[in-house]
Short mmCIF file of C-alpha atoms in Angstrom, two decimals:
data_model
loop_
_atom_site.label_atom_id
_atom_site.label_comp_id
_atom_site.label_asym_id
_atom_site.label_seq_id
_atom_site.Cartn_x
_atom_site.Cartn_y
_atom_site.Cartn_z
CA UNK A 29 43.11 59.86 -13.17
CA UNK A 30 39.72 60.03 -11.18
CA UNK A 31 37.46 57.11 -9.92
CA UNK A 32 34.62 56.88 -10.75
CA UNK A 33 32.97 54.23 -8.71
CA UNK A 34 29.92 52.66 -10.09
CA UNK A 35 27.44 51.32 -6.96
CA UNK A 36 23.95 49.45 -7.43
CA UNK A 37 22.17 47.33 -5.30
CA UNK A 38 18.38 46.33 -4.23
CA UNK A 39 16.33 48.25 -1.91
CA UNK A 40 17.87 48.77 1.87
CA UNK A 41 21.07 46.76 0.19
CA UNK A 42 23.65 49.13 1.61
CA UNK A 43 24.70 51.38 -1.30
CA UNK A 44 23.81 54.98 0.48
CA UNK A 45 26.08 54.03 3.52
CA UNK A 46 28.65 52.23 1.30
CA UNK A 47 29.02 55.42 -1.00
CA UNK A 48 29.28 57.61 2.43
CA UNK A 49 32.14 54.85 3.20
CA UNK A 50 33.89 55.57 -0.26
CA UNK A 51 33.90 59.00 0.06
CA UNK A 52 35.07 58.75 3.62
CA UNK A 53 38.92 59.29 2.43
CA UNK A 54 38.13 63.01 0.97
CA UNK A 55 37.63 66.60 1.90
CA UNK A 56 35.62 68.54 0.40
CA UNK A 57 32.31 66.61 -0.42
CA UNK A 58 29.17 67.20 -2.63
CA UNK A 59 26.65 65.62 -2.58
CA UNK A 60 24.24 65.68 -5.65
CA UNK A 61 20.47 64.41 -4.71
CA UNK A 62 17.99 63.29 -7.65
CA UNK A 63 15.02 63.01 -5.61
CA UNK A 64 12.56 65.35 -4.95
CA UNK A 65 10.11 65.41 -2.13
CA UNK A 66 7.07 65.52 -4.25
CA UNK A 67 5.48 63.43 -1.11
CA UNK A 68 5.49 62.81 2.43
CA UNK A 69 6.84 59.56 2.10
CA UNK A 70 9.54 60.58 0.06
CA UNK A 71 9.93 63.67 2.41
CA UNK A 72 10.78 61.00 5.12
CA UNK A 73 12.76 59.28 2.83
CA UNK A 74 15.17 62.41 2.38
CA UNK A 75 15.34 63.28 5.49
CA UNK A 76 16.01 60.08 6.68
CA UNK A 77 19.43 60.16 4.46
CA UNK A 78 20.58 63.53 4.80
CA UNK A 79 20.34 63.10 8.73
CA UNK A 80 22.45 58.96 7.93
CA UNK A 81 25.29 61.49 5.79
CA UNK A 82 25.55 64.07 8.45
CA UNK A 83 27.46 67.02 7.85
CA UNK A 84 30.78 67.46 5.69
CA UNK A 85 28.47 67.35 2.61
CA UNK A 86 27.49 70.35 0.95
CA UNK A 87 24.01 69.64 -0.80
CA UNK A 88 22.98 70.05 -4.53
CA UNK A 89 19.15 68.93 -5.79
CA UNK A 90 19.09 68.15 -9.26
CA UNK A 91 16.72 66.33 -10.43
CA UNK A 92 17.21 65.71 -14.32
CA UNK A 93 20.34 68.25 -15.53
CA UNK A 94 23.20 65.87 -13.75
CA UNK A 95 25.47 66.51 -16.78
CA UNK A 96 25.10 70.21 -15.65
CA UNK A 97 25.28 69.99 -11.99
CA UNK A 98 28.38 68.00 -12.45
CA UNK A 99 29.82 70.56 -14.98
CA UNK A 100 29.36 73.28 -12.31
CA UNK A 101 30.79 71.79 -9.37
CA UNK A 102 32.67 73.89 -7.08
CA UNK A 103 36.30 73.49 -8.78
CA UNK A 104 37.63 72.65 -5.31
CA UNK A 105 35.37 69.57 -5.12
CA UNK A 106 37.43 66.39 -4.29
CA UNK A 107 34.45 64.22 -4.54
CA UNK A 108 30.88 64.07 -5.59
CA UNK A 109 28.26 61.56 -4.66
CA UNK A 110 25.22 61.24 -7.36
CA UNK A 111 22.46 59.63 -5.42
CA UNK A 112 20.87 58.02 -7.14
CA UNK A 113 20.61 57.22 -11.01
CA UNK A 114 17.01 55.31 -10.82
CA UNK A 115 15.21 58.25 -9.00
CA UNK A 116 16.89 60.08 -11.81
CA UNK A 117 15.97 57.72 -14.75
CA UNK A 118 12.52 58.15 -13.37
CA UNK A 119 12.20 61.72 -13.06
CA UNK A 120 13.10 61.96 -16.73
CA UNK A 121 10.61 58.88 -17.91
CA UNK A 122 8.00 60.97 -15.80
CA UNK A 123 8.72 64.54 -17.75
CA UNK A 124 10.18 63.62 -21.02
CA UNK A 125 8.31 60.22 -21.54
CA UNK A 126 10.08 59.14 -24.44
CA UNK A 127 13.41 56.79 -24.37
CA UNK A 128 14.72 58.75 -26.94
CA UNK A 129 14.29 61.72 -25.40
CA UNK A 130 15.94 60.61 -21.88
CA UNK A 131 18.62 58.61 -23.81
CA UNK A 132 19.68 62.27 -25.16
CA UNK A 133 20.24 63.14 -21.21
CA UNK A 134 22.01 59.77 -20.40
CA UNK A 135 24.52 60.47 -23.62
CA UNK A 136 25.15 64.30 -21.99
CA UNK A 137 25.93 62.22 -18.71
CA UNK A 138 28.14 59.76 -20.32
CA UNK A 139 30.21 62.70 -21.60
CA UNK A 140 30.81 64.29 -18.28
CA UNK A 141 31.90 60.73 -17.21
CA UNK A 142 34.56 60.57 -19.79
CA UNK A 143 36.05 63.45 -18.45
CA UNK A 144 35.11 63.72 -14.58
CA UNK A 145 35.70 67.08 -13.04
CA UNK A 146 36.25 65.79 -9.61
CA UNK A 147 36.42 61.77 -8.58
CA UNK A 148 32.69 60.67 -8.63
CA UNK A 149 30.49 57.79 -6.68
CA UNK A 150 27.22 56.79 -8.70
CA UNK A 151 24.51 55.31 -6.76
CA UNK A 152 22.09 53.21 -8.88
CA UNK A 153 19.08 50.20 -8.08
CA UNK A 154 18.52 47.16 -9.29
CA UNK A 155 14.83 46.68 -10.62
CA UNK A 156 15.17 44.12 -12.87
CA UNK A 157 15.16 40.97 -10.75
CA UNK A 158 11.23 40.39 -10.36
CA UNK A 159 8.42 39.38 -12.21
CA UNK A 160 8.10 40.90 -15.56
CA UNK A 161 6.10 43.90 -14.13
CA UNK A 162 2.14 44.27 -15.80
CA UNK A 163 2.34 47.82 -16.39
CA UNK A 164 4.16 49.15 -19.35
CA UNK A 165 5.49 52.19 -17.95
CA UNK A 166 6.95 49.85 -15.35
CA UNK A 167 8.18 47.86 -17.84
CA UNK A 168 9.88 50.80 -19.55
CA UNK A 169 10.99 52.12 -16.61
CA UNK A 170 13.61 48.61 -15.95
CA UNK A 171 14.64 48.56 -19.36
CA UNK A 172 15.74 52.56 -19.35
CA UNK A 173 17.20 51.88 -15.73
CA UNK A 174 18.66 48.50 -16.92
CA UNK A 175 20.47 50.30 -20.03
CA UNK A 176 21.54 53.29 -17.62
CA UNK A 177 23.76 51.06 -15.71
CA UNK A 178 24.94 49.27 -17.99
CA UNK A 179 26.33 52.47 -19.60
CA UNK A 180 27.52 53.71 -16.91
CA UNK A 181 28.73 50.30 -15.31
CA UNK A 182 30.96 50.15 -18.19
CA UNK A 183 32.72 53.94 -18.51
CA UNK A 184 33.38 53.88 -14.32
CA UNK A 185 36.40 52.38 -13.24
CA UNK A 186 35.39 50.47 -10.33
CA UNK A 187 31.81 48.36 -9.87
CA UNK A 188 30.25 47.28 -6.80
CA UNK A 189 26.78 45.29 -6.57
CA UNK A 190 25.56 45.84 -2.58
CA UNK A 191 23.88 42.76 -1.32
CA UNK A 192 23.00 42.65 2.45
CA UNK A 193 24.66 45.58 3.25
CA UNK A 194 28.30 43.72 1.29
CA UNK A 195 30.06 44.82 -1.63
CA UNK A 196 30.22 41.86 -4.43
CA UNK A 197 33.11 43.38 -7.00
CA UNK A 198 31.71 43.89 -10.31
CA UNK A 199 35.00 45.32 -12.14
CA UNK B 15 34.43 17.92 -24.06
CA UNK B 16 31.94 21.13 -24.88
CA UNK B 17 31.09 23.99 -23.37
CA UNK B 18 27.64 24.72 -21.51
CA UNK B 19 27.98 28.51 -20.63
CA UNK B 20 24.54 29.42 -18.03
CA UNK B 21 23.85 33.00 -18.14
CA UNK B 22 21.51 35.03 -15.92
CA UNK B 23 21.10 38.06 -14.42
CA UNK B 24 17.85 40.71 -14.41
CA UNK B 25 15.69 42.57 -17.32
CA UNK B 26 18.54 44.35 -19.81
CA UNK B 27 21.52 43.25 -17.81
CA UNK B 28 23.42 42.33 -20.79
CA UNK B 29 23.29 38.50 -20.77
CA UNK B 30 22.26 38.80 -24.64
CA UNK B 31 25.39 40.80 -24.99
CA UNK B 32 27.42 38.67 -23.12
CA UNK B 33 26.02 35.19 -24.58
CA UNK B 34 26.98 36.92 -28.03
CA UNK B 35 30.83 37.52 -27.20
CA UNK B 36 31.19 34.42 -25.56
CA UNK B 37 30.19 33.11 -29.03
CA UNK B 38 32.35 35.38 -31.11
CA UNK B 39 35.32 32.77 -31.08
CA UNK B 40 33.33 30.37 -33.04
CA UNK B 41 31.85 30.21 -36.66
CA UNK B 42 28.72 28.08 -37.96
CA UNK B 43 26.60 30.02 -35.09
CA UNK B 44 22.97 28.84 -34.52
CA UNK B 45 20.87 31.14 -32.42
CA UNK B 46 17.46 29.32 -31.18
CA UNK B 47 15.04 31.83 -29.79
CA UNK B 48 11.95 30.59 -27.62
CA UNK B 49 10.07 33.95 -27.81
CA UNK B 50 7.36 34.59 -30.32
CA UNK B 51 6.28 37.73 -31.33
CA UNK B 52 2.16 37.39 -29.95
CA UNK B 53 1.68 41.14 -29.46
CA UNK B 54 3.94 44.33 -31.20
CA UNK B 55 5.52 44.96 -27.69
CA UNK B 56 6.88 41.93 -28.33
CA UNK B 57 7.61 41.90 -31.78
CA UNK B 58 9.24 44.88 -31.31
CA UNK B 59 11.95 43.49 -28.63
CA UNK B 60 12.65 40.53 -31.35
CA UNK B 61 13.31 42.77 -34.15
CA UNK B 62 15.67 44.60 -31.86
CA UNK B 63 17.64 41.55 -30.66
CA UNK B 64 17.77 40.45 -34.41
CA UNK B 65 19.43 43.82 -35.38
CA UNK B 66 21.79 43.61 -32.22
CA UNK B 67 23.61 39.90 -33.01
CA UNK B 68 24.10 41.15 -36.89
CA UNK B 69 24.29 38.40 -39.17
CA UNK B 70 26.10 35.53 -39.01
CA UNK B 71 23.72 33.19 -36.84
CA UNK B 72 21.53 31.00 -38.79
CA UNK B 73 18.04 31.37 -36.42
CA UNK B 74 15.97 28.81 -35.19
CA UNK B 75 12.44 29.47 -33.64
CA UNK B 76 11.23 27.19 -31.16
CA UNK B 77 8.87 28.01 -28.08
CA UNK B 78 8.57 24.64 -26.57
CA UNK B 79 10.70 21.22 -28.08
CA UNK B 80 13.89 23.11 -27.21
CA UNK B 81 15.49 19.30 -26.64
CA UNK B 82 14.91 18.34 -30.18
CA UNK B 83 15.78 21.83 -31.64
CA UNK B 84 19.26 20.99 -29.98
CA UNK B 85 18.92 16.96 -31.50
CA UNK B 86 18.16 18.29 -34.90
CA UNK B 87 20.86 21.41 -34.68
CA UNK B 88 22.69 21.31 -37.84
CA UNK B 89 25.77 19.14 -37.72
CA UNK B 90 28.75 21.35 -38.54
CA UNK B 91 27.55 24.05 -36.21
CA UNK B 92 30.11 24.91 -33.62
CA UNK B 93 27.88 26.93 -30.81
CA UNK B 94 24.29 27.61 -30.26
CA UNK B 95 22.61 30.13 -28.27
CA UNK B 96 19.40 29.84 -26.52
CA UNK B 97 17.64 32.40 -25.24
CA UNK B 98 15.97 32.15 -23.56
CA UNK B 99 14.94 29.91 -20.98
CA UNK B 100 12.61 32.30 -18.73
CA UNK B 101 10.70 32.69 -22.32
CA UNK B 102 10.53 29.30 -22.75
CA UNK B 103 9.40 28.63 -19.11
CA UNK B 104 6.61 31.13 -19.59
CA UNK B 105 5.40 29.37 -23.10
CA UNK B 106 5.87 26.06 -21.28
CA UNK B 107 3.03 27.49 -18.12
CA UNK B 108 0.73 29.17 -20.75
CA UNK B 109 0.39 25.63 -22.87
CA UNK B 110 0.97 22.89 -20.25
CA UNK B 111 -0.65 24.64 -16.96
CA UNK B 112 0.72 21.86 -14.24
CA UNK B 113 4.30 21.96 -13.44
CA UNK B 114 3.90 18.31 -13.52
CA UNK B 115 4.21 18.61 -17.41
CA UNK B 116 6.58 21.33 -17.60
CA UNK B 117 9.04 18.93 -15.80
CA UNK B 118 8.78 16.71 -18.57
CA UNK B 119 10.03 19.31 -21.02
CA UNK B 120 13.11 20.25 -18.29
CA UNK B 121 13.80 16.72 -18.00
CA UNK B 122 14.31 16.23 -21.62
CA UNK B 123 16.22 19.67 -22.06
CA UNK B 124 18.74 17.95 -19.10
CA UNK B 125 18.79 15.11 -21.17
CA UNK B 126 20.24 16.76 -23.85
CA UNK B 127 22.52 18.87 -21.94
CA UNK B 128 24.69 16.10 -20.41
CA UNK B 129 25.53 15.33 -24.20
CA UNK B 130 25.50 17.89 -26.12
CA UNK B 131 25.83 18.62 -29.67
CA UNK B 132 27.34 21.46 -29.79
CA UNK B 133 29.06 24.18 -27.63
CA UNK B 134 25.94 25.94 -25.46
CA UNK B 135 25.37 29.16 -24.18
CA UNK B 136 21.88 29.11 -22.57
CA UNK B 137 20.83 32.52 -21.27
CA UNK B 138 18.35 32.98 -18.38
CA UNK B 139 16.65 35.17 -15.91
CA UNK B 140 16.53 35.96 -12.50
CA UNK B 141 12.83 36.71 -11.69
CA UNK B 142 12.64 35.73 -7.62
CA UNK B 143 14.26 38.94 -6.28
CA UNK B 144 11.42 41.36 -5.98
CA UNK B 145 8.86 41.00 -3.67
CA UNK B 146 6.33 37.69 -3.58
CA UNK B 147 3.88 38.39 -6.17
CA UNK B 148 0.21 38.90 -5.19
CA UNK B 149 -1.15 36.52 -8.35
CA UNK B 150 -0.67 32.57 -7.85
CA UNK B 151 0.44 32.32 -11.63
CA UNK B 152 3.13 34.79 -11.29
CA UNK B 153 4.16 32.71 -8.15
CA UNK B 154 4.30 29.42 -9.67
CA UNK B 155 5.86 31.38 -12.82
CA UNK B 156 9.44 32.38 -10.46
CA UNK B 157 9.25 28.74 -8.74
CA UNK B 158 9.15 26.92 -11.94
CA UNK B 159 12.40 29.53 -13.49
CA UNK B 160 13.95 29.14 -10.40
CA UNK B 161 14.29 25.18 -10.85
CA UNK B 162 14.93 25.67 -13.97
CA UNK B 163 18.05 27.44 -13.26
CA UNK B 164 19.48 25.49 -10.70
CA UNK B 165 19.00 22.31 -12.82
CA UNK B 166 20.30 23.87 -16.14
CA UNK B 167 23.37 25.78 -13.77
CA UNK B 168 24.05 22.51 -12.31
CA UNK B 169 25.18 20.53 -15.78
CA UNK B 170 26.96 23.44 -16.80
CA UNK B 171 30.39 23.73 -17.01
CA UNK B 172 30.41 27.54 -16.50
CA UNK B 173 27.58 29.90 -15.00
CA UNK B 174 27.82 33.61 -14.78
CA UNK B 175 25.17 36.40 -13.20
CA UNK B 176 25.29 39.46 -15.28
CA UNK B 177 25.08 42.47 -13.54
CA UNK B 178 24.89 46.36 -14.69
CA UNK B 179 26.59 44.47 -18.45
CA UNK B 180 29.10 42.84 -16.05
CA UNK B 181 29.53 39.11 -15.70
CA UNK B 182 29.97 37.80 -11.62
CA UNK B 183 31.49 34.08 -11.99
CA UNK B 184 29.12 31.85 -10.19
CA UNK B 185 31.21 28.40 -11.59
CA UNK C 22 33.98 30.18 18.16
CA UNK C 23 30.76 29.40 16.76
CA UNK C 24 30.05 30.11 12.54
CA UNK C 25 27.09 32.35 12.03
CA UNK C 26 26.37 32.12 8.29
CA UNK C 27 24.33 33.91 6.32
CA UNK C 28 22.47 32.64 3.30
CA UNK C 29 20.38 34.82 1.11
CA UNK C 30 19.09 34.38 -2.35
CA UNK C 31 16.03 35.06 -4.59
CA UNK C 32 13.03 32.72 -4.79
CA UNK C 33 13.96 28.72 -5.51
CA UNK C 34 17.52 29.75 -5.91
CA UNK C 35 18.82 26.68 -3.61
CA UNK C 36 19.25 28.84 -0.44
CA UNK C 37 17.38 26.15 1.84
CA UNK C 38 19.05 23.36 -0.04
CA UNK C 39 22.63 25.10 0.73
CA UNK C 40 21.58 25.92 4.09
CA UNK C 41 21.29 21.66 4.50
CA UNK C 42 24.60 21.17 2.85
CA UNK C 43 26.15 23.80 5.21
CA UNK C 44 24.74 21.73 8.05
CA UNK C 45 25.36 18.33 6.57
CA UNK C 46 29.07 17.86 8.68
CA UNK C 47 26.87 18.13 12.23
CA UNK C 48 24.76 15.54 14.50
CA UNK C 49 22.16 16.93 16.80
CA UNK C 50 20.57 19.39 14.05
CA UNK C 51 17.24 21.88 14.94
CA UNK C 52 15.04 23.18 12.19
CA UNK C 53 14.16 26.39 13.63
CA UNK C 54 11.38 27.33 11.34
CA UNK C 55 9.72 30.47 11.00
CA UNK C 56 6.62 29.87 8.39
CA UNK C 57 3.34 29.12 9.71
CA UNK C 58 0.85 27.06 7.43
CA UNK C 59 -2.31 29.14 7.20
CA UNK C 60 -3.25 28.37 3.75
CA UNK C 61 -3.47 25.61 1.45
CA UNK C 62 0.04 26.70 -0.60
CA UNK C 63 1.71 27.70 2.01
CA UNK C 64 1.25 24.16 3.93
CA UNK C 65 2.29 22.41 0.83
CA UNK C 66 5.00 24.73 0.78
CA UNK C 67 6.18 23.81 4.73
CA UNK C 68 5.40 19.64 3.59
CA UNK C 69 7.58 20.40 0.87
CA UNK C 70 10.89 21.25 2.61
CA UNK C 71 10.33 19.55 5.67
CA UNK C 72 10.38 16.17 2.96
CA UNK C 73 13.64 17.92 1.37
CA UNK C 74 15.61 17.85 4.50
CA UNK C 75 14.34 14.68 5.16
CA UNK C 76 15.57 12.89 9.40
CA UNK C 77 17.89 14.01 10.95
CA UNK C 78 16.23 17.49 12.01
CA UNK C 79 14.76 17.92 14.96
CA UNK C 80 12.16 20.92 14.18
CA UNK C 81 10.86 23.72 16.36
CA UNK C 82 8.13 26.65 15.10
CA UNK C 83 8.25 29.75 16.12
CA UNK C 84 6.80 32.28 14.04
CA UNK C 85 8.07 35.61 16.07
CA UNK C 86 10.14 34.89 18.85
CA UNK C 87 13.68 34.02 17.70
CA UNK C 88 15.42 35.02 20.53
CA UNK C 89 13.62 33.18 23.09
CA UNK C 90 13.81 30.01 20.48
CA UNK C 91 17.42 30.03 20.21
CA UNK C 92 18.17 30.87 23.89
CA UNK C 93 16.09 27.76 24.79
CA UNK C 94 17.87 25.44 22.28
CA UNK C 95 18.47 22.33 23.80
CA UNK C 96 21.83 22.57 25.27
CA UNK C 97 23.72 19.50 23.04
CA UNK C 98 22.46 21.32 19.50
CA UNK C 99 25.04 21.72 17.58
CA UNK C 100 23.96 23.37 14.83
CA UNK C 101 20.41 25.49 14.21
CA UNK C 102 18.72 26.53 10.58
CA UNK C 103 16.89 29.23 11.15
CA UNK C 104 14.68 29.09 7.96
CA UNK C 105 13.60 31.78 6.85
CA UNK C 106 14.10 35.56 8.32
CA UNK C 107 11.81 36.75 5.55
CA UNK C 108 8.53 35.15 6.65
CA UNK C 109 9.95 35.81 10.09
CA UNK C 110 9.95 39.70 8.80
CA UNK C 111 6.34 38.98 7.22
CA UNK C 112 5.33 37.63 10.50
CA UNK C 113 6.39 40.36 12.64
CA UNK C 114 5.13 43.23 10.42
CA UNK C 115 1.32 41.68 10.31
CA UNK C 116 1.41 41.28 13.65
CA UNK C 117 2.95 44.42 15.40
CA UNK C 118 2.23 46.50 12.46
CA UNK C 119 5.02 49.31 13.38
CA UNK C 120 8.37 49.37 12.44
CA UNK C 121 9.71 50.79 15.43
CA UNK C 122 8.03 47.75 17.15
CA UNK C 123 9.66 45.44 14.70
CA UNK C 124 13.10 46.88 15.42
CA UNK C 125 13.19 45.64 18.81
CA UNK C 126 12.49 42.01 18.26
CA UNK C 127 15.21 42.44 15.55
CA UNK C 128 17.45 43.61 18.43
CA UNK C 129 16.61 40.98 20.70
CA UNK C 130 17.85 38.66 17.58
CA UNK C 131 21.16 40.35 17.51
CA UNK C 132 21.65 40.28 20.97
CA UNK C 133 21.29 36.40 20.71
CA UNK C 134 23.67 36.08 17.58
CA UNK C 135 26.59 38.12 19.53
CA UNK C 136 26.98 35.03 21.38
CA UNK C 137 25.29 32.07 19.88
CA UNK C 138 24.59 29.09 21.81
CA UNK C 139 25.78 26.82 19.09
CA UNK C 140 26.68 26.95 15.36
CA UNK C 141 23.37 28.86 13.31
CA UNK C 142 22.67 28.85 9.84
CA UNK C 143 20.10 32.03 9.27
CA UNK C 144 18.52 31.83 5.38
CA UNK C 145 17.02 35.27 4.27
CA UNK C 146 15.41 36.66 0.68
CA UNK C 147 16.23 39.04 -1.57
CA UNK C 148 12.81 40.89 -2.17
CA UNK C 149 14.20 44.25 -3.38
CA UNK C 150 15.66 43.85 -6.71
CA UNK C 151 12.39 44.55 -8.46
CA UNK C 152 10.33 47.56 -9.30
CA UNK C 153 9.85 49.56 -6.36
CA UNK C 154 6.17 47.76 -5.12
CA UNK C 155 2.45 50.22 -5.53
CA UNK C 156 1.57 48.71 -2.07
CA UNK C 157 3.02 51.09 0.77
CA UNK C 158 3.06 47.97 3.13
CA UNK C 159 4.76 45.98 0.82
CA UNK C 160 7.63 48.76 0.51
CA UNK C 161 7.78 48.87 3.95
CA UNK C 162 8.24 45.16 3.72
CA UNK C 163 10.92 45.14 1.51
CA UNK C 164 12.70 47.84 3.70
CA UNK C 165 12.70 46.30 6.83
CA UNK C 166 13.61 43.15 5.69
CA UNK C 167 16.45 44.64 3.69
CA UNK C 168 17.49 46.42 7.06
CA UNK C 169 17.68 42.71 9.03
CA UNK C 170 19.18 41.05 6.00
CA UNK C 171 22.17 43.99 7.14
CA UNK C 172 22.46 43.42 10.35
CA UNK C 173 22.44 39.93 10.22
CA UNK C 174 25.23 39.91 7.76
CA UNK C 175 27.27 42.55 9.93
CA UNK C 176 27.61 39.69 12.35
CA UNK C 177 27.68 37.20 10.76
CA UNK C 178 30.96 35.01 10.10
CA UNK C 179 30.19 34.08 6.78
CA UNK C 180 27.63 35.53 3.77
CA UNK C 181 26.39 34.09 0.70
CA UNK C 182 24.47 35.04 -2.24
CA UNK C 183 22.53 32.18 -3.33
CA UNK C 184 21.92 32.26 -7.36
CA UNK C 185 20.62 29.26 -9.64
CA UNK C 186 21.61 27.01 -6.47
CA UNK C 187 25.12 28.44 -6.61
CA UNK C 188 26.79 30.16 -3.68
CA UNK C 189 28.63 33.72 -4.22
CA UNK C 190 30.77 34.59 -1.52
CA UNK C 191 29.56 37.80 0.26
CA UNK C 192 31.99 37.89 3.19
#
């Protein structure tokens, strides 16, 4: 049986250095980044975590196929780190624009889950404890995230919530 | 003695899913819902929530007098759901303006809560994690849910934050 | 041994409140308070709690330089509220501007809470659990005050989410 260890948080909660920590007990390590350094702010942002992992990782950007980057995983992968499903959610909102669409991508995930090539650590955000934000897109943007990890929440076999830099145990 | 089950937890976290098992055990189900459909956005989201709790709830409207839709709840019913209270704190700011008034309205919801009718399951929001808001309205908006929650958690006999569709046991 | 305990929470979710409860079993109590009352809402804000904690409290402001605050205590305190880290964050970033610059007053803080002169209660926000902010200083905001609400929690001897005025353990 693998784990597959569900991790969300806030902003600057923890959940990068916790799923480093998780992952701490294996060989063999991918890393699987969603982001893309479409600015200099986000270049920062990259670099900033790829220097915090440090080496033992061996790097794979994808930033909307995850079903397919986790399908072609090196077969002697012991674990993978997805970092992070909201950068993800939003790269797919951003091309694909409709739910519908990106909920075909989340269901192709969800399979993959069900049957995990390799033990897997999921890094997602939580958005959805502000105000009701005044832009729609915004506003579709929590509810997409929000029914991400819930999905995912529920298929993984552990579930952490990062507050402070402290694991609260979800399941 | 009855049950008065406080859910909350951020934007599609589950707590509508949750409030609807933890009623499953019981028949004669009223469901009072403090939104109203103003705009199709809206409308929308209450046609969806309709669809999602099936039948089997007889539905009661009610944006503001949420203390004498729970008086004037039908007498055989065995557990109501409200949701929610964020809605109804918003309705309450639009009509009233002064959280002078609003109070009122809490006071008398509190009122009814330390004898209650029926079993409760009250769902809420949590709307103060994101950064302070830059408009005064949206301020006053998280300060007034915020009491709200802590007076409504505190007569409750169990309170839960949902998380990711997973409940965290506050009481 | 002294306690260090950390209380964070969203908006008006009882974290000053708790913080008084925490430090209800001492005599000789400071109010270390961070807020300064430049505005109209922000001084009925400061009224506000200093009526909630009532006598008792003997209060000290001192928007930036926590360090030199607590180091100066007077010498029979036994316990300090340090109330709140957030504004203390705000403070520090509208004043100094860079990060970097920010980073060593929050050293100087840790330096103090390795070996506290008495008992300190330290209350903190969450601000990052919404959408990710439009306003690049309010990001930054959210990440540096994430990164203290870390630290201060790695030392700390005891951590609590505050939620609807109930405590969740953190550590």
């Amino acid at each position: 049986m693998k784990d597959l260890i569900f991790l969300t948080g806030g902003a600057r909660s923890g959940k990068s250095a916790y799923a480093l920590q998780c992952a701490g007990c294996y060989e063999k390590k991918v890393f699987l980044a969603t982001a893309e350094a479409f600015d200099e702010e986000m270049a920062a942002r990259v670099q900033k975590h790829k220097e915090e992992r440090g080496t033992g990782f061996y790097t794979i950007e994808e930033p909307m196929h995850l079903d397919r980057a986790l399908r072609e995983i090196p077969g002697e992968t012991e674990v993978v780190i997805v970092d992070c499903l909201t950068v993800w959610a939003g790269n797919l909102l951003y091309r694909l624009g409709s739910s519908k669409e990106i909920m075909v991508f989340v269901d192709r995930l969800l399979d993959v889950l069900q049957n995990p090539p390799c033990n897997i650590i999921l890094v997602s955000n939580e958005v959805g404890m502000g105000i009701v934000p005044e832009n729609a897109m915004a506003r579709e943007f929590r509810d997409i995230t929000g029914i991400i990890n819930q999905k995912v929440a529920n298929v993984s076999t552990e579930a952490w919530l990062l507050c402070s830099g402290l694991p609260v145990k979800l399941k």
